[in-house]
Amino acid sequence: MASLDLEFGRRADATILARRSHLGPLRVQKPFYPEGAEVCHTLLLHPPAGIAGGDALEITATATGGAHALLTTPGAGKWYRSAAPWASQRLNFEVGAGGVLEWLPQETIVFDGALASMQTRVSLAEKAGFIGWETLCLGRRASGESFCSGAIRLLTRIEREGKPIWLERGLLEGGSRLLQSAAGLAGYSVSATLLATGEGLDAAVLAACRQQRPAEDRALCGLTLLPDADVLVARYLGHSSEAAKAWMIALWRLLRPAMLGRKAVEPRIWKT
């Protein structure tokens, strides 16, 4: 069991890491400010570098009114093969009025035989913004491993002022027909989803995002803007996590100015 609880607050023209507490092997490094004091970049560290059967991780991050936090990770997350117990990760994000939270982790590698439960819950106040992504790599393709056994349970829920605006559940079973079906992953080993919600999303932004094409040959991608909820959804299917990340960064570079009036500044760890 490991947990991490962070709170980001607005102080004058700066966002600060106002509170942090942890239990077990979850940590943060000191706050970074590569784009000035208004945006706090924070690295989430999990020293074991992988999640084994029976592990339970819980990360809570709050951005109070007017605060702007960007959270990322130093490297790929790994879910190891399990003999029987499930492993779990729960992400709980809360953003106050006028605040922004960006959740931009590196890719997640799910080993063959892993039993993984992943939950993300986002609670937004009025005029709060959120941009988040997740990249799943099924099996270690470079080692010739595919996802033939095990299972992944997925739950993502976003609420604004207590009302759900996005709810998605999924179950991916190793070796199942869904992994090969056109209605599922169509035989691809890498799937990625970007979700954005907040002000500034419109048809022009959607059209600009749709102009971004993946560098990976035969990869599939698509974008939708839900008109009643102001939620932009971007999907990627391919075999390259690097290409998926590059595509999502290209979208992020368009979304950030439109939604936040701020150009995209990549976390320094992405360049190492």
C-alpha angles and dihedrals in degrees: 000000000000131000138181126193120191133178124191119197138186117244113180103303096342138084112220134186093247099178139010135172133169143187120201126345102345119106144156128220120226116294117271127210108194091153100038136279096300095073123050116206114201132186117216112212128199103180096197085063092211143055118234131194111291095023118129122195125184124185122185122185127177126189108193123212112313095002121128120203131175117198125193141153131241096233147351118312116231132206111197130214113276129208092208119319120094121234121215142198123190122190118194116186127179125183124190127216111304092003128127132211123186118192107192110159127171118256125297118229115204111199121219108271096025120143104208132174114191122184129178123184122181124188116192131189124210113303092005118142132216134183119177140159141186130194119196121197110193110211128343098287094181088060093047093254122140130186099264100147139019128050143248124213115199131192127171122175127175121186131185116201089344096308120112114242098169129024124169132169126183142175121197114186120195113253093007124143090244090071090061100034122103086231089058130030095324093224095304121135098206124061126174135184129192120193124189130175132172142075123329099041111132143137093282092055091047091050091050091050091050089058090066109096126192120251092222115095114243094006116144125224139167142172134208133184113207103219099205097046105033091233120145115204123194124185132192132188122184145104100262122078089190092057091046091052093047090052093050092047088053089054091046090054088058098040098049097061091042096049103028106020088237131111119239115263112188118227110256093237090068089066095055 
